[in-house]
């Protein structure tokens, strides 16, 4: 029950931040990717096919940390390629400017043939959350 409440709160914050724009200086700072994490270990990606991209978390440096929250920003708009409906860079820049640790997430695409369109993206998001929670102490965030 607590996880559902936390998820709802995070979604509300996420939606509110969508409408906030960060200034150009912060956008430049967001290019400072601290770490790129492949979500799945080599050879362990479920239902992977040779035409798919690799799921990656790009953890961004936050110069002035003011929260123990960690947000995974997931761009989207399609399951066949990644034409972002909204610009995840804007969201990441907004989070960084507010001192919130975050990562830009890119799920696998295109979807596996014969599977539902959300199939691999959903697997990747679940795995990304597990990876972030497993590294919570390292990043000094509250899982």
mmCIF file of N, CA and C in Angstrom:
data_model
loop_
_atom_site.group_PDB
_atom_site.id
_atom_site.type_symbol
_atom_site.label_atom_id
_atom_site.label_comp_id
_atom_site.label_asym_id
_atom_site.label_seq_id
_atom_site.Cartn_x
_atom_site.Cartn_y
_atom_site.Cartn_z
ATOM 1 N N UNK A 1 0.823 -1.196 0.000
ATOM 2 C CA UNK A 1 0.000 0.000 0.000
ATOM 3 C C UNK A 1 0.868 1.261 0.000
ATOM 4 N N UNK A 2 1.954 1.221 0.813
ATOM 5 C CA UNK A 2 2.860 2.366 0.887
ATOM 6 C C UNK A 2 3.480 2.638 -0.479
ATOM 7 N N UNK A 3 3.875 1.568 -1.198
ATOM 8 C CA UNK A 3 4.490 1.729 -2.517
ATOM 9 C C UNK A 3 3.530 2.410 -3.492
ATOM 10 N N UNK A 4 2.252 2.077 -3.414
ATOM 11 C CA UNK A 4 1.255 2.691 -4.298
ATOM 12 C C UNK A 4 1.134 4.180 -3.989
ATOM 13 N N UNK A 5 1.104 4.517 -2.708
ATOM 14 C CA UNK A 5 1.015 5.924 -2.303
ATOM 15 C C UNK A 5 2.248 6.702 -2.754
ATOM 16 N N UNK A 6 3.427 6.125 -2.560
ATOM 17 C CA UNK A 6 4.669 6.778 -2.973
ATOM 18 C C UNK A 6 4.671 6.968 -4.489
ATOM 19 N N UNK A 7 4.241 5.949 -5.220
ATOM 20 C CA UNK A 7 4.182 6.039 -6.677
ATOM 21 C C UNK A 7 3.231 7.143 -7.119
ATOM 22 N N UNK A 8 2.064 7.228 -6.495
ATOM 23 C CA UNK A 8 1.101 8.283 -6.839
ATOM 24 C C UNK A 8 1.675 9.665 -6.553
ATOM 25 N N UNK A 9 2.373 9.807 -5.429
ATOM 26 C CA UNK A 9 2.989 11.094 -5.095
ATOM 27 C C UNK A 9 4.057 11.461 -6.110
ATOM 28 N N UNK A 10 4.885 10.499 -6.485
ATOM 29 C CA UNK A 10 5.940 10.762 -7.462
ATOM 30 C C UNK A 10 5.340 11.141 -8.813
ATOM 31 N N UNK A 11 4.272 10.488 -9.217
ATOM 32 C CA UNK A 11 3.622 10.822 -10.481
ATOM 33 C C UNK A 11 3.044 12.226 -10.449
ATOM 34 N N UNK A 12 2.510 12.624 -9.298
ATOM 35 C CA UNK A 12 1.973 13.986 -9.171
ATOM 36 C C UNK A 12 3.092 15.017 -9.292
ATOM 37 N N UNK A 13 4.214 14.751 -8.639
ATOM 38 C CA UNK A 13 5.364 15.655 -8.745
ATOM 39 C C UNK A 13 5.872 15.694 -10.175
ATOM 40 N N UNK A 14 5.957 14.538 -10.782
ATOM 41 C CA UNK A 14 6.409 14.423 -12.168
ATOM 42 C C UNK A 14 5.517 15.242 -13.093
ATOM 43 N N UNK A 15 4.218 15.116 -12.955
ATOM 44 C CA UNK A 15 3.276 15.859 -13.803
ATOM 45 C C UNK A 15 3.412 17.363 -13.581
ATOM 46 N N UNK A 16 3.589 17.762 -12.328
ATOM 47 C CA UNK A 16 3.731 19.196 -12.035
ATOM 48 C C UNK A 16 5.011 19.756 -12.639
ATOM 49 N N UNK A 17 6.074 18.976 -12.598
ATOM 50 C CA UNK A 17 7.351 19.443 -13.127
ATOM 51 C C UNK A 17 7.372 19.512 -14.647
ATOM 52 N N UNK A 18 6.482 18.794 -15.291
ATOM 53 C CA UNK A 18 6.428 18.837 -16.760
ATOM 54 C C UNK A 18 6.199 20.248 -17.272
ATOM 55 N N UNK A 19 5.537 21.057 -16.486
ATOM 56 C CA UNK A 19 5.175 22.388 -16.945
ATOM 57 C C UNK A 19 6.188 23.461 -16.535
ATOM 58 N N UNK A 20 7.228 23.029 -15.841
ATOM 59 C CA UNK A 20 8.263 23.960 -15.419
ATOM 60 C C UNK A 20 9.429 23.864 -16.397
ATOM 61 N N UNK A 21 9.925 24.988 -16.835
ATOM 62 C CA UNK A 21 11.048 25.004 -17.778
ATOM 63 C C UNK A 21 12.321 25.430 -17.056
ATOM 64 N N UNK A 22 13.399 24.735 -17.341
ATOM 65 C CA UNK A 22 14.681 25.108 -16.746
ATOM 66 C C UNK A 22 15.406 26.064 -17.676
ATOM 67 N N UNK A 23 16.269 26.889 -17.101
ATOM 68 C CA UNK A 23 16.996 27.848 -17.922
ATOM 69 C C UNK A 23 18.125 27.161 -18.691
ATOM 70 N N UNK A 24 18.700 27.855 -19.672
ATOM 71 C CA UNK A 24 19.716 27.295 -20.565
ATOM 72 C C UNK A 24 20.943 26.803 -19.800
ATOM 73 N N UNK A 25 21.318 27.508 -18.734
ATOM 74 C CA UNK A 25 22.495 27.128 -17.955
ATOM 75 C C UNK A 25 22.323 25.735 -17.353
ATOM 76 N N UNK A 26 21.153 25.450 -16.830
ATOM 77 C CA UNK A 26 20.888 24.144 -16.234
ATOM 78 C C UNK A 26 20.844 23.066 -17.324
ATOM 79 N N UNK A 27 20.264 23.393 -18.481
ATOM 80 C CA UNK A 27 20.210 22.419 -19.571
ATOM 81 C C UNK A 27 21.610 21.977 -19.978
ATOM 82 N N UNK A 28 22.545 22.902 -19.986
ATOM 83 C CA UNK A 28 23.917 22.549 -20.311
ATOM 84 C C UNK A 28 24.489 21.624 -19.244
ATOM 85 N N UNK A 29 24.158 21.885 -17.995
ATOM 86 C CA UNK A 29 24.666 21.066 -16.896
ATOM 87 C C UNK A 29 24.123 19.648 -16.961
ATOM 88 N N UNK A 30 22.944 19.495 -17.534
ATOM 89 C CA UNK A 30 22.342 18.167 -17.582
ATOM 90 C C UNK A 30 23.107 17.228 -18.493
ATOM 91 N N UNK A 31 23.925 17.772 -19.369
ATOM 92 C CA UNK A 31 24.741 16.936 -20.227
ATOM 93 C C UNK A 31 25.808 16.191 -19.435
ATOM 94 N N UNK A 32 25.947 16.527 -18.179
ATOM 95 C CA UNK A 32 26.935 15.902 -17.311
ATOM 96 C C UNK A 32 26.390 14.568 -16.790
ATOM 97 N N UNK A 33 26.463 13.551 -17.629
ATOM 98 C CA UNK A 33 25.985 12.222 -17.247
ATOM 99 C C UNK A 33 27.057 11.560 -16.395
ATOM 100 N N UNK A 34 26.716 11.243 -15.161
ATOM 101 C CA UNK A 34 27.666 10.651 -14.224
ATOM 102 C C UNK A 34 27.923 9.182 -14.538
ATOM 103 N N UNK A 35 26.883 8.498 -14.991
ATOM 104 C CA UNK A 35 27.002 7.051 -15.174
ATOM 105 C C UNK A 35 25.952 6.563 -16.163
ATOM 106 N N UNK A 36 26.362 5.687 -17.050
ATOM 107 C CA UNK A 36 25.427 5.008 -17.963
ATOM 108 C C UNK A 36 25.361 3.551 -17.529
ATOM 109 N N UNK A 37 24.166 3.125 -17.175
ATOM 110 C CA UNK A 37 23.985 1.772 -16.653
ATOM 111 C C UNK A 37 23.154 0.962 -17.640
ATOM 112 N N UNK A 38 23.703 -0.134 -18.109
ATOM 113 C CA UNK A 38 22.907 -1.065 -18.905
ATOM 114 C C UNK A 38 22.004 -1.792 -17.918
ATOM 115 N N UNK A 39 20.723 -1.733 -18.152
ATOM 116 C CA UNK A 39 19.746 -2.252 -17.200
ATOM 117 C C UNK A 39 19.840 -3.768 -17.051
ATOM 118 N N UNK A 40 20.109 -4.455 -18.130
ATOM 119 C CA UNK A 40 20.221 -5.912 -18.109
ATOM 120 C C UNK A 40 21.680 -6.314 -18.277
ATOM 121 N N UNK A 41 22.153 -7.315 -17.510
ATOM 122 C CA UNK A 41 23.508 -7.826 -17.738
ATOM 123 C C UNK A 41 23.602 -8.457 -19.132
ATOM 124 N N UNK A 42 24.801 -8.479 -19.693
ATOM 125 C CA UNK A 42 24.986 -9.072 -21.020
ATOM 126 C C UNK A 42 24.436 -10.488 -21.071
ATOM 127 N N UNK A 43 23.625 -10.750 -22.083
ATOM 128 C CA UNK A 43 23.056 -12.077 -22.289
ATOM 129 C C UNK A 43 21.856 -12.409 -21.424
ATOM 130 N N UNK A 44 21.424 -11.492 -20.567
ATOM 131 C CA UNK A 44 20.312 -11.764 -19.638
ATOM 132 C C UNK A 44 19.026 -11.010 -19.985
ATOM 133 N N UNK A 45 19.015 -10.256 -21.081
ATOM 134 C CA UNK A 45 17.822 -9.498 -21.455
ATOM 135 C C UNK A 45 16.734 -10.467 -21.916
ATOM 136 N N UNK A 46 15.569 -10.468 -21.268
ATOM 137 C CA UNK A 46 14.505 -11.400 -21.660
ATOM 138 C C UNK A 46 13.915 -11.035 -23.026
ATOM 139 N N UNK A 47 13.656 -12.040 -23.834
ATOM 140 C CA UNK A 47 13.011 -11.869 -25.148
ATOM 141 C C UNK A 47 13.752 -10.871 -26.037
ATOM 142 N N UNK A 48 15.061 -10.814 -25.903
ATOM 143 C CA UNK A 48 15.849 -9.872 -26.704
ATOM 144 C C UNK A 48 16.007 -10.396 -28.122
ATOM 145 N N UNK A 49 15.919 -9.473 -29.093
ATOM 146 C CA UNK A 49 16.235 -9.852 -30.462
ATOM 147 C C UNK A 49 17.266 -8.877 -31.024
ATOM 148 N N UNK A 50 17.953 -9.297 -32.066
ATOM 149 C CA UNK A 50 19.094 -8.546 -32.606
ATOM 150 C C UNK A 50 18.725 -7.149 -33.105
ATOM 151 N N UNK A 51 17.459 -6.913 -33.415
ATOM 152 C CA UNK A 51 17.041 -5.607 -33.938
ATOM 153 C C UNK A 51 16.734 -4.593 -32.839
ATOM 154 N N UNK A 52 16.736 -5.033 -31.593
ATOM 155 C CA UNK A 52 16.390 -4.138 -30.490
ATOM 156 C C UNK A 52 17.598 -3.350 -29.996
ATOM 157 N N UNK A 53 17.313 -2.167 -29.449
ATOM 158 C CA UNK A 53 18.340 -1.384 -28.773
ATOM 159 C C UNK A 53 18.519 -1.942 -27.364
ATOM 160 N N UNK A 54 19.464 -1.424 -26.643
ATOM 161 C CA UNK A 54 19.742 -1.863 -25.277
ATOM 162 C C UNK A 54 19.128 -0.859 -24.306
ATOM 163 N N UNK A 55 18.490 -1.349 -23.246
ATOM 164 C CA UNK A 55 17.896 -0.469 -22.230
ATOM 165 C C UNK A 55 19.006 0.145 -21.378
ATOM 166 N N UNK A 56 18.953 1.490 -21.228
ATOM 167 C CA UNK A 56 20.021 2.211 -20.536
ATOM 168 C C UNK A 56 19.445 3.266 -19.595
ATOM 169 N N UNK A 57 20.049 3.362 -18.418
ATOM 170 C CA UNK A 57 19.782 4.444 -17.467
ATOM 171 C C UNK A 57 20.975 5.398 -17.523
ATOM 172 N N UNK A 58 20.704 6.677 -17.742
ATOM 173 C CA UNK A 58 21.760 7.686 -17.744
ATOM 174 C C UNK A 58 21.605 8.523 -16.473
ATOM 175 N N UNK A 59 22.408 8.226 -15.470
ATOM 176 C CA UNK A 59 22.340 8.933 -14.188
ATOM 177 C C UNK A 59 23.068 10.267 -14.343
ATOM 178 N N UNK A 60 22.373 11.344 -13.975
ATOM 179 C CA UNK A 60 22.879 12.697 -14.178
ATOM 180 C C UNK A 60 23.481 13.249 -12.886
ATOM 181 N N UNK A 61 24.595 13.960 -13.031
ATOM 182 C CA UNK A 61 25.187 14.646 -11.878
ATOM 183 C C UNK A 61 24.282 15.784 -11.445
ATOM 184 N N UNK A 62 24.087 15.912 -10.143
ATOM 185 C CA UNK A 62 23.314 17.022 -9.575
ATOM 186 C C UNK A 62 24.254 17.790 -8.655
ATOM 187 N N UNK A 63 24.641 19.013 -9.058
ATOM 188 C CA UNK A 63 25.625 19.757 -8.266
ATOM 189 C C UNK A 63 25.147 20.176 -6.877
ATOM 190 N N UNK A 64 23.870 20.496 -6.732
ATOM 191 C CA UNK A 64 23.341 20.991 -5.463
ATOM 192 C C UNK A 64 22.186 20.103 -5.016
ATOM 193 N N UNK A 65 22.500 18.960 -4.429
ATOM 194 C CA UNK A 65 21.476 17.997 -4.018
ATOM 195 C C UNK A 65 20.695 18.543 -2.833
ATOM 196 N N UNK A 66 19.347 18.553 -2.980
ATOM 197 C CA UNK A 66 18.490 19.077 -1.911
ATOM 198 C C UNK A 66 17.407 18.084 -1.497
ATOM 199 N N UNK A 67 17.537 16.828 -1.933
ATOM 200 C CA UNK A 67 16.491 15.853 -1.645
ATOM 201 C C UNK A 67 17.079 14.450 -1.668
ATOM 202 N N UNK A 68 16.422 13.528 -0.969
ATOM 203 C CA UNK A 68 16.849 12.134 -1.033
ATOM 204 C C UNK A 68 15.987 11.334 -2.016
ATOM 205 N N UNK A 69 15.303 12.061 -2.902
ATOM 206 C CA UNK A 69 14.446 11.449 -3.920
ATOM 207 C C UNK A 69 15.278 11.135 -5.158
ATOM 208 N N UNK A 70 14.917 10.060 -5.844
ATOM 209 C CA UNK A 70 15.543 9.720 -7.131
ATOM 210 C C UNK A 70 14.414 9.468 -8.121
ATOM 211 N N UNK A 71 14.430 10.178 -9.245
ATOM 212 C CA UNK A 71 13.363 10.073 -10.241
ATOM 213 C C UNK A 71 13.924 9.473 -11.519
ATOM 214 N N UNK A 72 13.212 8.503 -12.065
ATOM 215 C CA UNK A 72 13.553 7.934 -13.373
ATOM 216 C C UNK A 72 12.668 8.630 -14.394
ATOM 217 N N UNK A 73 13.282 9.346 -15.327
ATOM 218 C CA UNK A 73 12.539 10.059 -16.371
ATOM 219 C C UNK A 73 12.460 9.143 -17.584
ATOM 220 N N UNK A 74 11.233 8.853 -18.001
ATOM 221 C CA UNK A 74 11.020 7.933 -19.118
ATOM 222 C C UNK A 74 10.373 8.700 -20.265
ATOM 223 N N UNK A 75 11.150 8.934 -21.300
ATOM 224 C CA UNK A 75 10.600 9.571 -22.498
ATOM 225 C C UNK A 75 9.755 8.557 -23.251
ATOM 226 N N UNK A 76 8.931 9.022 -24.130
ATOM 227 C CA UNK A 76 8.133 8.056 -24.855
ATOM 228 C C UNK A 76 7.316 8.650 -25.961
ATOM 229 N N UNK A 77 6.444 7.822 -26.472
ATOM 230 C CA UNK A 77 5.589 8.237 -27.562
ATOM 231 C C UNK A 77 5.421 7.128 -28.577
ATOM 232 N N UNK A 78 6.242 6.101 -28.465
ATOM 233 C CA UNK A 78 6.157 5.010 -29.434
ATOM 234 C C UNK A 78 6.881 3.799 -28.869
ATOM 235 N N UNK A 79 6.488 2.642 -29.323
ATOM 236 C CA UNK A 79 7.179 1.421 -28.921
ATOM 237 C C UNK A 79 8.021 0.873 -30.073
ATOM 238 N N UNK A 80 8.030 1.558 -31.204
ATOM 239 C CA UNK A 80 8.803 1.118 -32.362
ATOM 240 C C UNK A 80 10.110 1.881 -32.487
ATOM 241 N N UNK A 81 10.146 3.117 -32.038
ATOM 242 C CA UNK A 81 11.341 3.950 -32.018
ATOM 243 C C UNK A 81 11.144 4.947 -30.892
ATOM 244 N N UNK A 82 12.003 5.928 -30.757
ATOM 245 C CA UNK A 82 11.908 6.822 -29.609
ATOM 246 C C UNK A 82 11.675 8.273 -30.018
ATOM 247 N N UNK A 83 10.501 8.595 -30.594
ATOM 248 C CA UNK A 83 10.196 9.994 -30.906
ATOM 249 C C UNK A 83 9.489 10.610 -29.720
ATOM 250 N N UNK A 84 10.235 11.196 -28.814
ATOM 251 C CA UNK A 84 9.674 11.647 -27.547
ATOM 252 C C UNK A 84 8.499 12.592 -27.734
ATOM 253 N N UNK A 85 7.380 12.281 -27.083
ATOM 254 C CA UNK A 85 6.208 13.145 -27.087
ATOM 255 C C UNK A 85 6.540 14.430 -26.322
ATOM 256 N N UNK A 86 7.273 14.306 -25.268
ATOM 257 C CA UNK A 86 7.786 15.470 -24.556
ATOM 258 C C UNK A 86 9.300 15.310 -24.496
ATOM 259 N N UNK A 87 9.998 16.369 -24.303
ATOM 260 C CA UNK A 87 11.447 16.344 -24.287
ATOM 261 C C UNK A 87 11.944 15.948 -22.902
ATOM 262 N N UNK A 88 12.499 14.748 -22.749
ATOM 263 C CA UNK A 88 12.966 14.341 -21.428
ATOM 264 C C UNK A 88 14.114 15.210 -20.928
ATOM 265 N N UNK A 89 14.856 15.838 -21.827
ATOM 266 C CA UNK A 89 15.946 16.714 -21.403
ATOM 267 C C UNK A 89 15.413 17.880 -20.579
ATOM 268 N N UNK A 90 14.259 18.405 -20.950
ATOM 269 C CA UNK A 90 13.645 19.486 -20.177
ATOM 270 C C UNK A 90 13.292 19.015 -18.766
ATOM 271 N N UNK A 91 12.732 17.824 -18.673
ATOM 272 C CA UNK A 91 12.355 17.283 -17.371
ATOM 273 C C UNK A 91 13.595 17.037 -16.513
ATOM 274 N N UNK A 92 14.625 16.465 -17.106
ATOM 275 C CA UNK A 92 15.859 16.205 -16.364
ATOM 276 C C UNK A 92 16.462 17.522 -15.895
ATOM 277 N N UNK A 93 16.488 18.518 -16.760
ATOM 278 C CA UNK A 93 17.037 19.827 -16.398
ATOM 279 C C UNK A 93 16.256 20.456 -15.244
ATOM 280 N N UNK A 94 14.945 20.300 -15.265
ATOM 281 C CA UNK A 94 14.110 20.836 -14.197
ATOM 282 C C UNK A 94 14.412 20.148 -12.870
ATOM 283 N N UNK A 95 14.552 18.846 -12.909
ATOM 284 C CA UNK A 95 14.868 18.099 -11.687
ATOM 285 C C UNK A 95 16.235 18.505 -11.145
ATOM 286 N N UNK A 96 17.223 18.600 -12.039
ATOM 287 C CA UNK A 96 18.571 18.996 -11.624
ATOM 288 C C UNK A 96 18.547 20.391 -11.003
ATOM 289 N N UNK A 97 17.802 21.302 -11.625
ATOM 290 C CA UNK A 97 17.742 22.676 -11.101
ATOM 291 C C UNK A 97 17.073 22.743 -9.730
ATOM 292 N N UNK A 98 16.266 21.736 -9.412
ATOM 293 C CA UNK A 98 15.605 21.681 -8.106
ATOM 294 C C UNK A 98 16.351 20.785 -7.113
ATOM 295 N N UNK A 99 17.547 20.354 -7.491
ATOM 296 C CA UNK A 99 18.376 19.557 -6.594
ATOM 297 C C UNK A 99 17.908 18.135 -6.411
ATOM 298 N N UNK A 100 17.215 17.587 -7.394
ATOM 299 C CA UNK A 100 16.685 16.223 -7.305
ATOM 300 C C UNK A 100 17.513 15.305 -8.193
ATOM 301 N N UNK A 101 18.013 14.237 -7.601
ATOM 302 C CA UNK A 101 18.780 13.255 -8.367
ATOM 303 C C UNK A 101 17.841 12.552 -9.359
ATOM 304 N N UNK A 102 18.371 12.261 -10.554
ATOM 305 C CA UNK A 102 17.519 11.628 -11.556
ATOM 306 C C UNK A 102 18.347 10.882 -12.591
ATOM 307 N N UNK A 103 17.634 10.118 -13.410
ATOM 308 C CA UNK A 103 18.248 9.411 -14.521
ATOM 309 C C UNK A 103 17.288 9.441 -15.696
ATOM 310 N N UNK A 104 17.838 9.630 -16.879
ATOM 311 C CA UNK A 104 17.057 9.524 -18.104
ATOM 312 C C UNK A 104 17.063 8.052 -18.490
ATOM 313 N N UNK A 105 15.904 7.499 -18.777
ATOM 314 C CA UNK A 105 15.799 6.073 -19.091
ATOM 315 C C UNK A 105 15.377 5.870 -20.536
ATOM 316 N N UNK A 106 16.063 4.976 -21.207
ATOM 317 C CA UNK A 106 15.721 4.605 -22.585
ATOM 318 C C UNK A 106 15.466 3.102 -22.634
ATOM 319 N N UNK A 107 14.216 2.743 -22.888
ATOM 320 C CA UNK A 107 13.875 1.320 -22.944
ATOM 321 C C UNK A 107 14.218 0.744 -24.319
ATOM 322 N N UNK A 108 14.138 -0.586 -24.417
ATOM 323 C CA UNK A 108 14.399 -1.259 -25.695
ATOM 324 C C UNK A 108 13.311 -0.925 -26.707
ATOM 325 N N UNK A 109 13.689 -0.873 -27.947
ATOM 326 C CA UNK A 109 12.742 -0.762 -29.048
ATOM 327 C C UNK A 109 13.433 -1.310 -30.284
ATOM 328 N N UNK A 110 12.771 -1.771 -31.309
ATOM 329 C CA UNK A 110 11.322 -1.944 -31.387
ATOM 330 C C UNK A 110 10.869 -3.128 -30.530
ATOM 331 N N UNK A 111 9.568 -3.233 -30.373
ATOM 332 C CA UNK A 111 9.018 -4.305 -29.549
ATOM 333 C C UNK A 111 9.287 -5.666 -30.211
ATOM 334 N N UNK A 112 9.327 -6.744 -29.402
ATOM 335 C CA UNK A 112 9.522 -8.077 -29.964
ATOM 336 C C UNK A 112 8.331 -8.478 -30.844
ATOM 337 N N UNK A 113 8.612 -9.129 -31.923
ATOM 338 C CA UNK A 113 7.563 -9.583 -32.836
ATOM 339 C C UNK A 113 6.675 -10.596 -32.118
ATOM 340 N N UNK A 114 5.365 -10.407 -32.244
ATOM 341 C CA UNK A 114 4.408 -11.332 -31.644
ATOM 342 C C UNK A 114 4.091 -11.066 -30.182
ATOM 343 N N UNK A 115 4.667 -10.039 -29.613
ATOM 344 C CA UNK A 115 4.401 -9.690 -28.214
ATOM 345 C C UNK A 115 3.587 -8.403 -28.166
ATOM 346 N N UNK A 116 2.882 -8.130 -27.057
ATOM 347 C CA UNK A 116 2.161 -6.856 -26.916
ATOM 348 C C UNK A 116 3.132 -5.684 -27.041
ATOM 349 N N UNK A 117 2.638 -4.536 -27.506
ATOM 350 C CA UNK A 117 3.524 -3.410 -27.805
ATOM 351 C C UNK A 117 4.297 -2.890 -26.597
ATOM 352 N N UNK A 118 3.747 -3.041 -25.422
ATOM 353 C CA UNK A 118 4.401 -2.531 -24.218
ATOM 354 C C UNK A 118 5.310 -3.551 -23.544
ATOM 355 N N UNK A 119 5.388 -4.745 -24.085
ATOM 356 C CA UNK A 119 6.011 -5.891 -23.426
ATOM 357 C C UNK A 119 7.446 -5.626 -22.952
ATOM 358 N N UNK A 120 8.350 -5.323 -23.867
ATOM 359 C CA UNK A 120 9.750 -5.160 -23.467
ATOM 360 C C UNK A 120 9.972 -3.857 -22.693
ATOM 361 N N UNK A 121 9.230 -2.814 -23.045
ATOM 362 C CA UNK A 121 9.379 -1.548 -22.314
ATOM 363 C C UNK A 121 8.994 -1.748 -20.843
ATOM 364 N N UNK A 122 7.931 -2.465 -20.597
ATOM 365 C CA UNK A 122 7.484 -2.710 -19.220
ATOM 366 C C UNK A 122 8.528 -3.520 -18.452
ATOM 367 N N UNK A 123 9.080 -4.554 -19.089
ATOM 368 C CA UNK A 123 10.133 -5.351 -18.446
ATOM 369 C C UNK A 123 11.322 -4.454 -18.083
ATOM 370 N N UNK A 124 11.693 -3.594 -19.021
ATOM 371 C CA UNK A 124 12.841 -2.720 -18.816
ATOM 372 C C UNK A 124 12.616 -1.721 -17.687
ATOM 373 N N UNK A 125 11.427 -1.151 -17.622
ATOM 374 C CA UNK A 125 11.118 -0.188 -16.561
ATOM 375 C C UNK A 125 11.165 -0.876 -15.194
ATOM 376 N N UNK A 126 10.580 -2.063 -15.104
ATOM 377 C CA UNK A 126 10.614 -2.793 -13.838
ATOM 378 C C UNK A 126 12.054 -3.068 -13.412
ATOM 379 N N UNK A 127 12.870 -3.480 -14.370
ATOM 380 C CA UNK A 127 14.277 -3.765 -14.081
ATOM 381 C C UNK A 127 15.011 -2.485 -13.668
ATOM 382 N N UNK A 128 14.720 -1.365 -14.336
ATOM 383 C CA UNK A 128 15.366 -0.089 -14.013
ATOM 384 C C UNK A 128 15.058 0.325 -12.570
ATOM 385 N N UNK A 129 13.826 0.143 -12.147
ATOM 386 C CA UNK A 129 13.444 0.469 -10.763
ATOM 387 C C UNK A 129 14.222 -0.419 -9.790
ATOM 388 N N UNK A 130 14.334 -1.714 -10.113
ATOM 389 C CA UNK A 130 15.089 -2.624 -9.237
ATOM 390 C C UNK A 130 16.565 -2.207 -9.148
ATOM 391 N N UNK A 131 17.148 -1.846 -10.288
ATOM 392 C CA UNK A 131 18.549 -1.414 -10.313
ATOM 393 C C UNK A 131 18.734 -0.155 -9.469
ATOM 394 N N UNK A 132 17.831 0.798 -9.608
ATOM 395 C CA UNK A 132 17.916 2.038 -8.829
ATOM 396 C C UNK A 132 17.768 1.779 -7.335
ATOM 397 N N UNK A 133 16.847 0.921 -6.972
ATOM 398 C CA UNK A 133 16.654 0.610 -5.546
ATOM 399 C C UNK A 133 17.857 -0.129 -4.986
ATOM 400 N N UNK A 134 18.444 -1.019 -5.789
ATOM 401 C CA UNK A 134 19.617 -1.778 -5.335
ATOM 402 C C UNK A 134 20.816 -0.862 -5.102
ATOM 403 N N UNK A 135 20.868 0.254 -5.821
ATOM 404 C CA UNK A 135 21.983 1.210 -5.696
ATOM 405 C C UNK A 135 21.602 2.444 -4.873
ATOM 406 N N UNK A 136 20.533 2.372 -4.126
ATOM 407 C CA UNK A 136 20.047 3.530 -3.368
ATOM 408 C C UNK A 136 21.075 4.014 -2.344
ATOM 409 N N UNK A 137 21.707 3.118 -1.628
ATOM 410 C CA UNK A 137 22.680 3.528 -0.609
ATOM 411 C C UNK A 137 23.881 4.217 -1.259
ATOM 412 N N UNK A 138 24.317 3.710 -2.380
ATOM 413 C CA UNK A 138 25.446 4.306 -3.110
ATOM 414 C C UNK A 138 25.133 5.748 -3.517
ATOM 415 N N UNK A 139 23.896 5.982 -3.924
ATOM 416 C CA UNK A 139 23.491 7.317 -4.392
ATOM 417 C C UNK A 139 22.910 8.190 -3.266
ATOM 418 N N UNK A 140 22.818 7.632 -2.074
ATOM 419 C CA UNK A 140 22.267 8.344 -0.914
ATOM 420 C C UNK A 140 20.844 8.827 -1.163
ATOM 421 N N UNK A 141 20.008 7.900 -1.625
ATOM 422 C CA UNK A 141 18.597 8.210 -1.854
ATOM 423 C C UNK A 141 17.735 7.263 -1.042
ATOM 424 N N UNK A 142 16.492 7.646 -0.839
ATOM 425 C CA UNK A 142 15.538 6.832 -0.092
ATOM 426 C C UNK A 142 14.773 5.966 -1.089
ATOM 427 N N UNK A 143 14.998 4.643 -1.038
ATOM 428 C CA UNK A 143 14.335 3.781 -2.019
ATOM 429 C C UNK A 143 12.842 3.677 -1.774
#
